[in-house]
Coordinates of C-alpha atoms in Angstrom, one line a residue:
X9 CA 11.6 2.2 -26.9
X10 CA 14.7 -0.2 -27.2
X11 CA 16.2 -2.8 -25.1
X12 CA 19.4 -3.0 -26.1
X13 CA 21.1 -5.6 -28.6
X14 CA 19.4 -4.5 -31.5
X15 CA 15.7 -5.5 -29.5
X16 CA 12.7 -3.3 -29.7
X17 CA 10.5 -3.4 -26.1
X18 CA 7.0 -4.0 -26.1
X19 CA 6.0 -1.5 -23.5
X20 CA 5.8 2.5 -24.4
X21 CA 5.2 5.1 -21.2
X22 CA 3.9 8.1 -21.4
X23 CA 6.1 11.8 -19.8
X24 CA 5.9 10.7 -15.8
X25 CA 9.3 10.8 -14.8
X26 CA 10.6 12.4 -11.5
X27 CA 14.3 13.3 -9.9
X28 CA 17.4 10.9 -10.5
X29 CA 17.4 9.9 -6.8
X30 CA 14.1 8.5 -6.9
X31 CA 11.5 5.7 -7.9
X32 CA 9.4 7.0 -10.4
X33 CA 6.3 5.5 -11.8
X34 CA 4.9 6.1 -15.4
X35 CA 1.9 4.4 -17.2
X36 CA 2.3 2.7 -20.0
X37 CA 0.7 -0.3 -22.8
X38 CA 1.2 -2.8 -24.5
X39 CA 2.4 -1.1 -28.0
X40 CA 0.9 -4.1 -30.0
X41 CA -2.0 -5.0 -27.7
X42 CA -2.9 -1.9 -26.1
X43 CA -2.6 -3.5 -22.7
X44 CA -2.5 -1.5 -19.9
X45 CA 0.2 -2.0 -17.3
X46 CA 2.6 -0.4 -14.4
X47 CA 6.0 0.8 -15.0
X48 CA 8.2 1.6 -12.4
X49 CA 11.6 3.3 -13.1
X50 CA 14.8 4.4 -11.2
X51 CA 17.8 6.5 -12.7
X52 CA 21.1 4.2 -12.7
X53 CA 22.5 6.7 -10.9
X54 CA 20.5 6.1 -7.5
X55 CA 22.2 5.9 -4.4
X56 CA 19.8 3.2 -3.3
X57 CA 19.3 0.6 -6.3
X58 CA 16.5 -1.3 -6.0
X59 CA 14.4 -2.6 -9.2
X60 CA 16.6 -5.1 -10.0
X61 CA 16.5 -6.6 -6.1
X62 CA 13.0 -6.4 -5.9
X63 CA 12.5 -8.4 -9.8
X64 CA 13.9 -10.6 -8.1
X65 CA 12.0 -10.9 -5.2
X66 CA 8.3 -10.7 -6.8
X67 CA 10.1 -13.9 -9.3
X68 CA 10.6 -15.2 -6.0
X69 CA 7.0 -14.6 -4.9
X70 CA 5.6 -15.0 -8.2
X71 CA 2.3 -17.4 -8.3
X72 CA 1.0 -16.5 -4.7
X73 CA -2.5 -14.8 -4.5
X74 CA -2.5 -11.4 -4.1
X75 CA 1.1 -11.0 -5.7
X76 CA 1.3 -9.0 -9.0
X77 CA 3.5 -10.3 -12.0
X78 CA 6.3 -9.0 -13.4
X79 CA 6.4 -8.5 -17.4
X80 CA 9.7 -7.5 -18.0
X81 CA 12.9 -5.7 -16.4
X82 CA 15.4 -4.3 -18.1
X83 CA 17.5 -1.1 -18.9
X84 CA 16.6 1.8 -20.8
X85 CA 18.9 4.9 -21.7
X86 CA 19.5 5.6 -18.3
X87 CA 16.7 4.4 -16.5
X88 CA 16.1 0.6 -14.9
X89 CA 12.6 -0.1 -15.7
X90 CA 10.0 -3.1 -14.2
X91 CA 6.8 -3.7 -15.9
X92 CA 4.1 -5.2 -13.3
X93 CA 0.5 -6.1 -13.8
X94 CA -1.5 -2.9 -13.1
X95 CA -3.9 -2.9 -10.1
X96 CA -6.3 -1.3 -8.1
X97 CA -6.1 2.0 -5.3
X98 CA -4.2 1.0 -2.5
X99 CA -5.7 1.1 1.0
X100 CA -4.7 4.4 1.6
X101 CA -6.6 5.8 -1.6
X102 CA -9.5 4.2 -0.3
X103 CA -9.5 5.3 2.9
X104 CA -9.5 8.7 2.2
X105 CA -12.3 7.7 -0.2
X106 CA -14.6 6.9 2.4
X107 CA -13.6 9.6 4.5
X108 CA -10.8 8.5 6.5
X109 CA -12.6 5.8 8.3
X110 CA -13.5 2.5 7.8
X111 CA -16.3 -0.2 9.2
X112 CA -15.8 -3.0 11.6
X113 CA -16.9 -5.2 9.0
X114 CA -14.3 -3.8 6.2
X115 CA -11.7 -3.7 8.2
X116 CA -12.5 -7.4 9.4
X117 CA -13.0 -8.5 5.6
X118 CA -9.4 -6.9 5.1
X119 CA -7.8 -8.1 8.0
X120 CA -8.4 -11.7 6.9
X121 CA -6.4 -11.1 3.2
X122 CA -3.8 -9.1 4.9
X123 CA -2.5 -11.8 7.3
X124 CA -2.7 -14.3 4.3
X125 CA -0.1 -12.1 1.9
X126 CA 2.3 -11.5 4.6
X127 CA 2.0 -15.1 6.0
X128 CA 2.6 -15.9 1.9
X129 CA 6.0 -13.6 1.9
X130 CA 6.9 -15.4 5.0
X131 CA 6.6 -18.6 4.1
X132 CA 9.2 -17.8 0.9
X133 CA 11.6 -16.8 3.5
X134 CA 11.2 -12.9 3.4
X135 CA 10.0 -10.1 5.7
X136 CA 8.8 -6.9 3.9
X137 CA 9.8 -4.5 6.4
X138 CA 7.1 -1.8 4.9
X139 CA 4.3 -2.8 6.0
X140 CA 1.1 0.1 5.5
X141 CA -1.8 1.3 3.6
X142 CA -0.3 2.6 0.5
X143 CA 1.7 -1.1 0.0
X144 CA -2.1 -2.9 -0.2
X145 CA -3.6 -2.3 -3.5
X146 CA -6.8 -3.7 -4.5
X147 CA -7.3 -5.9 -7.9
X148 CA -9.2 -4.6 -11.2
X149 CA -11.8 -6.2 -13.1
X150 CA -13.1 -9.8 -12.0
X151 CA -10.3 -9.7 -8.8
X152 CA -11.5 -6.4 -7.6
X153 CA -12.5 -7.6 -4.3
X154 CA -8.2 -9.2 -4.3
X155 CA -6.0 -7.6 -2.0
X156 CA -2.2 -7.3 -3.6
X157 CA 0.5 -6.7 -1.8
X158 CA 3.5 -4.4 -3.2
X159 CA 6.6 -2.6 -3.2
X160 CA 9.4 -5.0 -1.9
X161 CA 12.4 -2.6 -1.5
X162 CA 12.9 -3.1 1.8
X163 CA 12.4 -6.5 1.9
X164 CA 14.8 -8.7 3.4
X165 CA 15.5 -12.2 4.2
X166 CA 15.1 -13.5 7.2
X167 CA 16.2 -17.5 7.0
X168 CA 17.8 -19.6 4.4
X169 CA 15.1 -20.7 2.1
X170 CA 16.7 -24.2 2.7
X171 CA 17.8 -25.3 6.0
X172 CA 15.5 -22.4 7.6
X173 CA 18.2 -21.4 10.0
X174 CA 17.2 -17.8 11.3
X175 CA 19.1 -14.6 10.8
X176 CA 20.8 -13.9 14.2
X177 CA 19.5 -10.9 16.8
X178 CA 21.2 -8.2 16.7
X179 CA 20.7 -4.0 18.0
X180 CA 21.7 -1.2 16.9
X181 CA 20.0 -1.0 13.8
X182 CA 18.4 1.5 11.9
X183 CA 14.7 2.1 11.5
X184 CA 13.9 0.6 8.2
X185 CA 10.3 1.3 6.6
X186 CA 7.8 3.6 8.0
X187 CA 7.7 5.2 10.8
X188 CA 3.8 5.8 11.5
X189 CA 3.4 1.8 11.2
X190 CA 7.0 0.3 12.2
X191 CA 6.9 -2.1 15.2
X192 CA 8.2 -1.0 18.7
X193 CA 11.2 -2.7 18.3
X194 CA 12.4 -1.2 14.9
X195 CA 12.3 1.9 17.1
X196 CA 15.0 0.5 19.3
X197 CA 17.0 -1.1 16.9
X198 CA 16.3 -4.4 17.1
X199 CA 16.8 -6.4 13.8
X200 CA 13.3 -6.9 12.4
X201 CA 11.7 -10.7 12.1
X202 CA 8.1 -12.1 11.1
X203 CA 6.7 -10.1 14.5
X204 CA 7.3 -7.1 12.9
X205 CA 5.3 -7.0 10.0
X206 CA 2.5 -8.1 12.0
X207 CA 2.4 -5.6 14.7
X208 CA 3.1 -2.9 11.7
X209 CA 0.1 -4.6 10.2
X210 CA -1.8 -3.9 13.6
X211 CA -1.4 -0.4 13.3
X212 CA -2.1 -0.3 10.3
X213 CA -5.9 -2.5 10.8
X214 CA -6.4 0.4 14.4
X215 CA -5.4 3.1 11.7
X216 CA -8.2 2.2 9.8
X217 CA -11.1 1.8 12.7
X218 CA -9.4 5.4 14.3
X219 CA -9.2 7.4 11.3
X220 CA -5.6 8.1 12.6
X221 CA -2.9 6.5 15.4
X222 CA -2.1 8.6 18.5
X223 CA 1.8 9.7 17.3
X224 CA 0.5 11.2 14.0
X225 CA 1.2 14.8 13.7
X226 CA 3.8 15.3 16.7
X227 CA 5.9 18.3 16.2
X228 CA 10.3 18.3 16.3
X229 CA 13.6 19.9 14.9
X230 CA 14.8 16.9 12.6
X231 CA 13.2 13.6 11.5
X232 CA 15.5 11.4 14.5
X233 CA 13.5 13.7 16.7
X234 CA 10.9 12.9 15.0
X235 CA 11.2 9.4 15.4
X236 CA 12.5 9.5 18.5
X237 CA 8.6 11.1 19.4
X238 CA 7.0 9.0 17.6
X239 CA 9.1 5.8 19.5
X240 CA 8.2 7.1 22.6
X241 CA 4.3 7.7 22.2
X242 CA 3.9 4.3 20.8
X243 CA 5.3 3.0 23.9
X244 CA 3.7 4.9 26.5
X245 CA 0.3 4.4 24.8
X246 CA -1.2 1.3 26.4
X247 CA -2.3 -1.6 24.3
X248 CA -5.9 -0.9 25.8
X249 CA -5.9 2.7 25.2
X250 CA -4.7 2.7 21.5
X251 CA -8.1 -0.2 21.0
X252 CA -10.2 1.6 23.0
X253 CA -13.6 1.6 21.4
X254 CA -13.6 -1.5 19.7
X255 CA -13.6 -5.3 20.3
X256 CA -11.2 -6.8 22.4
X257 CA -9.6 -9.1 19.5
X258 CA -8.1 -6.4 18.8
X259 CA -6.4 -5.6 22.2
X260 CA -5.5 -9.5 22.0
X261 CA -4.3 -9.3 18.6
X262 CA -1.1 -7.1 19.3
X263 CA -0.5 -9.1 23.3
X264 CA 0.0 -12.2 20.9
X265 CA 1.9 -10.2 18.0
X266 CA 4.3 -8.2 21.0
X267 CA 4.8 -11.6 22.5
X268 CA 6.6 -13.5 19.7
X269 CA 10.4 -14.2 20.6
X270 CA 12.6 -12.7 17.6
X271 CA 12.6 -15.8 15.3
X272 CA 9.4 -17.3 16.6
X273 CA 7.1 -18.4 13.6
X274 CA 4.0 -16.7 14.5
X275 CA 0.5 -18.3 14.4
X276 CA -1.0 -17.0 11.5
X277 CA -4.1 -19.5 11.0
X278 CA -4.8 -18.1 15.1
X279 CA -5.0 -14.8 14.1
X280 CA -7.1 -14.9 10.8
X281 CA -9.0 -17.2 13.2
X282 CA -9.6 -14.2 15.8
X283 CA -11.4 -12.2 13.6
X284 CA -13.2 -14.3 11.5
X285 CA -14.6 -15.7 14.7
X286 CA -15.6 -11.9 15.3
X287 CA -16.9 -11.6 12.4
X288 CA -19.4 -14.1 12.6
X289 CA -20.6 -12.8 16.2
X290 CA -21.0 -9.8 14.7
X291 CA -23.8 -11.1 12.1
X292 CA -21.5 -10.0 9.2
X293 CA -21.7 -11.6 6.0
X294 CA -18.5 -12.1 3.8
X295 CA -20.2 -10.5 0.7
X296 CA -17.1 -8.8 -0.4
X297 CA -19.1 -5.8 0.0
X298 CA -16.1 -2.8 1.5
X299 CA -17.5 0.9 2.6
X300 CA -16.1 2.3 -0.6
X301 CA -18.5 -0.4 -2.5
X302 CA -21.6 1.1 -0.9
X303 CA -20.2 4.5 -1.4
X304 CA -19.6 4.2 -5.0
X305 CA -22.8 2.7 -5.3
X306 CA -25.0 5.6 -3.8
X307 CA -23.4 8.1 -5.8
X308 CA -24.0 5.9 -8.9
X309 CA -27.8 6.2 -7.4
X310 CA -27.8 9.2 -7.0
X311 CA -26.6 10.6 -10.5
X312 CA -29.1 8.6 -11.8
X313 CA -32.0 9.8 -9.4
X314 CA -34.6 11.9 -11.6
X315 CA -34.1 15.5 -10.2
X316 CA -38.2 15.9 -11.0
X317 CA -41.4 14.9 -10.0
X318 CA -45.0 14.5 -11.1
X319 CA -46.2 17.7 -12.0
X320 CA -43.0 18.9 -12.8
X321 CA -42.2 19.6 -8.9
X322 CA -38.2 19.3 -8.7
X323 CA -37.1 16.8 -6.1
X324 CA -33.8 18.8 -5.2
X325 CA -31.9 18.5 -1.9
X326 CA -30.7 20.9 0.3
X327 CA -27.6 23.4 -0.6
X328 CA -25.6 21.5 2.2
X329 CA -26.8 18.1 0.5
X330 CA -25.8 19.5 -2.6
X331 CA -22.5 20.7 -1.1
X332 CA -21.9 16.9 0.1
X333 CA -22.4 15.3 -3.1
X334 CA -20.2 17.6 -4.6
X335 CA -17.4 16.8 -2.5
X336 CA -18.2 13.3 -2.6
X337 CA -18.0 13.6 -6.6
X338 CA -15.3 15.4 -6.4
X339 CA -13.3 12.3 -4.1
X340 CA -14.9 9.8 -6.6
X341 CA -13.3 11.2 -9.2
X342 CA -9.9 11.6 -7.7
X343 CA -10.3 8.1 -6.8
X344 CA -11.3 6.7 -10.6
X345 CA -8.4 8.6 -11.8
X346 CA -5.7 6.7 -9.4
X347 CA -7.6 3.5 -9.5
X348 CA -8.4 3.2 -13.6
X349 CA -4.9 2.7 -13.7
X350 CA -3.3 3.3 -10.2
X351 CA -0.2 2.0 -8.8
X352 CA 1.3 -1.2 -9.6
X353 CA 4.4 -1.8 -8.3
X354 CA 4.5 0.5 -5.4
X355 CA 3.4 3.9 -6.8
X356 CA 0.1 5.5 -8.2
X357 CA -0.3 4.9 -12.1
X358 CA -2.6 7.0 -14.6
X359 CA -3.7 5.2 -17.7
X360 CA -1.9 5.2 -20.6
X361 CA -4.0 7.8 -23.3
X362 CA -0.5 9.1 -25.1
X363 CA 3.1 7.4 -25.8
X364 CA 6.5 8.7 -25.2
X365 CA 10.1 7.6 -27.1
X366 CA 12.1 9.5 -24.4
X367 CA 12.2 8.5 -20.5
X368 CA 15.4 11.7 -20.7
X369 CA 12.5 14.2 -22.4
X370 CA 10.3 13.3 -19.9
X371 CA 12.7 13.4 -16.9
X372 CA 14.2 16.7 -18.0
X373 CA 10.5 18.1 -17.9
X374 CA 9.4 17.1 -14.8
X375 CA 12.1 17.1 -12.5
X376 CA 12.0 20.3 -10.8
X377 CA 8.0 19.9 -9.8
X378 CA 7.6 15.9 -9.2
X379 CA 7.8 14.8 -5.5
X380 CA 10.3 11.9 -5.1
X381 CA 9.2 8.5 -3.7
X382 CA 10.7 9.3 -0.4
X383 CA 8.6 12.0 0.3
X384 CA 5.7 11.7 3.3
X385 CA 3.7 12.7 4.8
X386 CA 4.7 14.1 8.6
X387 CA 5.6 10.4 9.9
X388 CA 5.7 8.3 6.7
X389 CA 9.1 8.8 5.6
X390 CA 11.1 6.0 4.9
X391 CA 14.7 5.3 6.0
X392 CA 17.1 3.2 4.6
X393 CA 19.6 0.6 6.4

């Protein structure tokens, strides 16, 4: 594809395009390497213009662990386009993976990395203001075990990189990010600081140990109802009750997190500190070794498992074994699809197996059956200031 002034891009995507008014993502490679990488793409006609800010942002970012690089930004026809490094399945992907429910111990191992990348964007002066599953995507290859952290459209900052002077408090605002994870006081309107990120990244850790947070799935007329619902569960559920079950650190976690004063710099080293300490009483090893790793690994085992024995007895299971590796198959596959080239930047990505010289072909094709960025599930939409 061209770039413009007579330049010819290095990057070719494949027909993945959805509506004008969205964020779309489409594989793509290398054309002369064959490199495999995310693109992410927007219409220049968006109301709400946001490759070029967040560029900007992962330059910003660039060199921190668990940040993905940025390739190239530019314009296309009528598309602005960012090519990012291309990761792993996000959080989310394996969560439903391993059934919607993850260990203590992976959950622990998790917990550690995920204070780290949003103590990293803090440090550079930013809030992400998004904080959930599908924003965590895990590395490829040798850094498979690296959590990354994406999607910085709702970023914002929060002091001057320089002097460090805090944006002021103010109310009234809207609720910016997502609703099944935003803190109590995005509900409210209060301008969101570092506090927030790490209460949404509370819910987010309780999510995981749960298999879901009490305000999923409540019932109203419009999405401010919605919200509104969703506001008022969180804070009629009692820190106690929403951790009940599991180890107190937990219930401690979110008394120090809700404590922070709005432009308090929070105690990160503390927190990591809280469950690493809890993970050693525990007996837990930091092997790197996640539910989904074990799970991928028996059904490896088990399609390689001879289905006969000596004397040419078969060695089958049960239908309803059977049944469950099926459906287990069926998941790994799903996953492997999304993860073998998955979402960089902020959206799931399929490998790159054919080449497209139109991003308008492509759009025209698929804009009446692809789901925009903004859609969600029941709770997970996202609202803009």
């Amino acid at each position: 594809m061209s770039c413009g002034r007579g330049r010819e891009c290095a990057w070719s995507a494949v027909d993945d395009v959805t509506d004008a008014n969205s964020v779309s993502r489409a594989p793509g490679t290398h054309i002369k390497t064959n490199e495999e990488v995310g693109i992410k793409l927007e219409s220049c006609k968006t109301k709400h213009p946001q490759l070029l800010y967040e560029t900007r942002l992962y330059k910003i970012l660039q060199g921190g662990t668990g940040v993905p690089n940025v390739r190239w930004y530019g314009i296309e026809g009528d598309y602005n386009i960012m090519v990012m490094d291309l990761l792993g399945p996000s959080l989310e992907d394996l969560f439903n993976f391993c059934n919607r429910k993850l260990s203590l111990k992976t959950v622990l191992m998790l917990a550690d990395q995920l204070v780290s990348r949003i103590e990293y964007v803090h440090s550079k002066s930013f809030i992400h203001r998004d904080i959930k599953p599908d924003n965590f995507l895990m590395g490829l290859g040798k850094r498979a075990n690296q959590v990354n952290i994406i999607d910085f459209g709702l970023a914002k900052k929060y002091r001057d990189p320089k002097t460090h002077l805090h944006i002021p408090y103010r109310e009234n605002k809207n609720l910016t990010g997502t609703a099944r994870y935003a803190s109590i006081n995005t509900h409210v309107g209060i301008e969101q600081s570092r506090r927030d990120d790490l209460e949404s990244l509370g819910y987010v850790l309780i999510y995981f140990l749960r298999g879901s947070l009490p305000w999923q799935g409540l019932k109203a007329a419009t999405k401010k109802q919605k919200y509104e619902k969703i506001s008022e569960k969180k804070m009629t559920t009692p820190i106690e009750v929403l951790c009940k079950g599991f180890p107190p650190e937990f219930v401690t976690y979110f008394q120090v997190v809700r404590s922070l004063r709005f432009s308090d710099k929070p105690d990160y080293s503390y927190l990591r500190k809280l469950f690493r300490d809890l993970f050693i009483r525990e007996g837990y090893q930091y092997d790197y070794v996640f539910d989904w790793t074990i799970l991928k690994y028996q059904q490896t085992q088990a399609l390689t498992r001879p289905t006969a024995g000596l004397g040419g007895q078969a060695q089958a299971g049960t239908s309803g074994d059977q049944g469950d590796q099926r459906d287990t198959l069926r998941r790994q596959t799903t996953l492997e699809r999304q993860s073998s080239a998955t979402r960089a930047a902020g959206g799931k990505e399929v490998l790159a197996t054919e080449r497209s010289s139109s991003f308008a072909r492509a759009y025209e094709r698929q804009r009446s059956s692809s789901r925009p960025l903004t859609s969600r599930d029941d709770d997970g939409g996202r609202a803009y200031q």
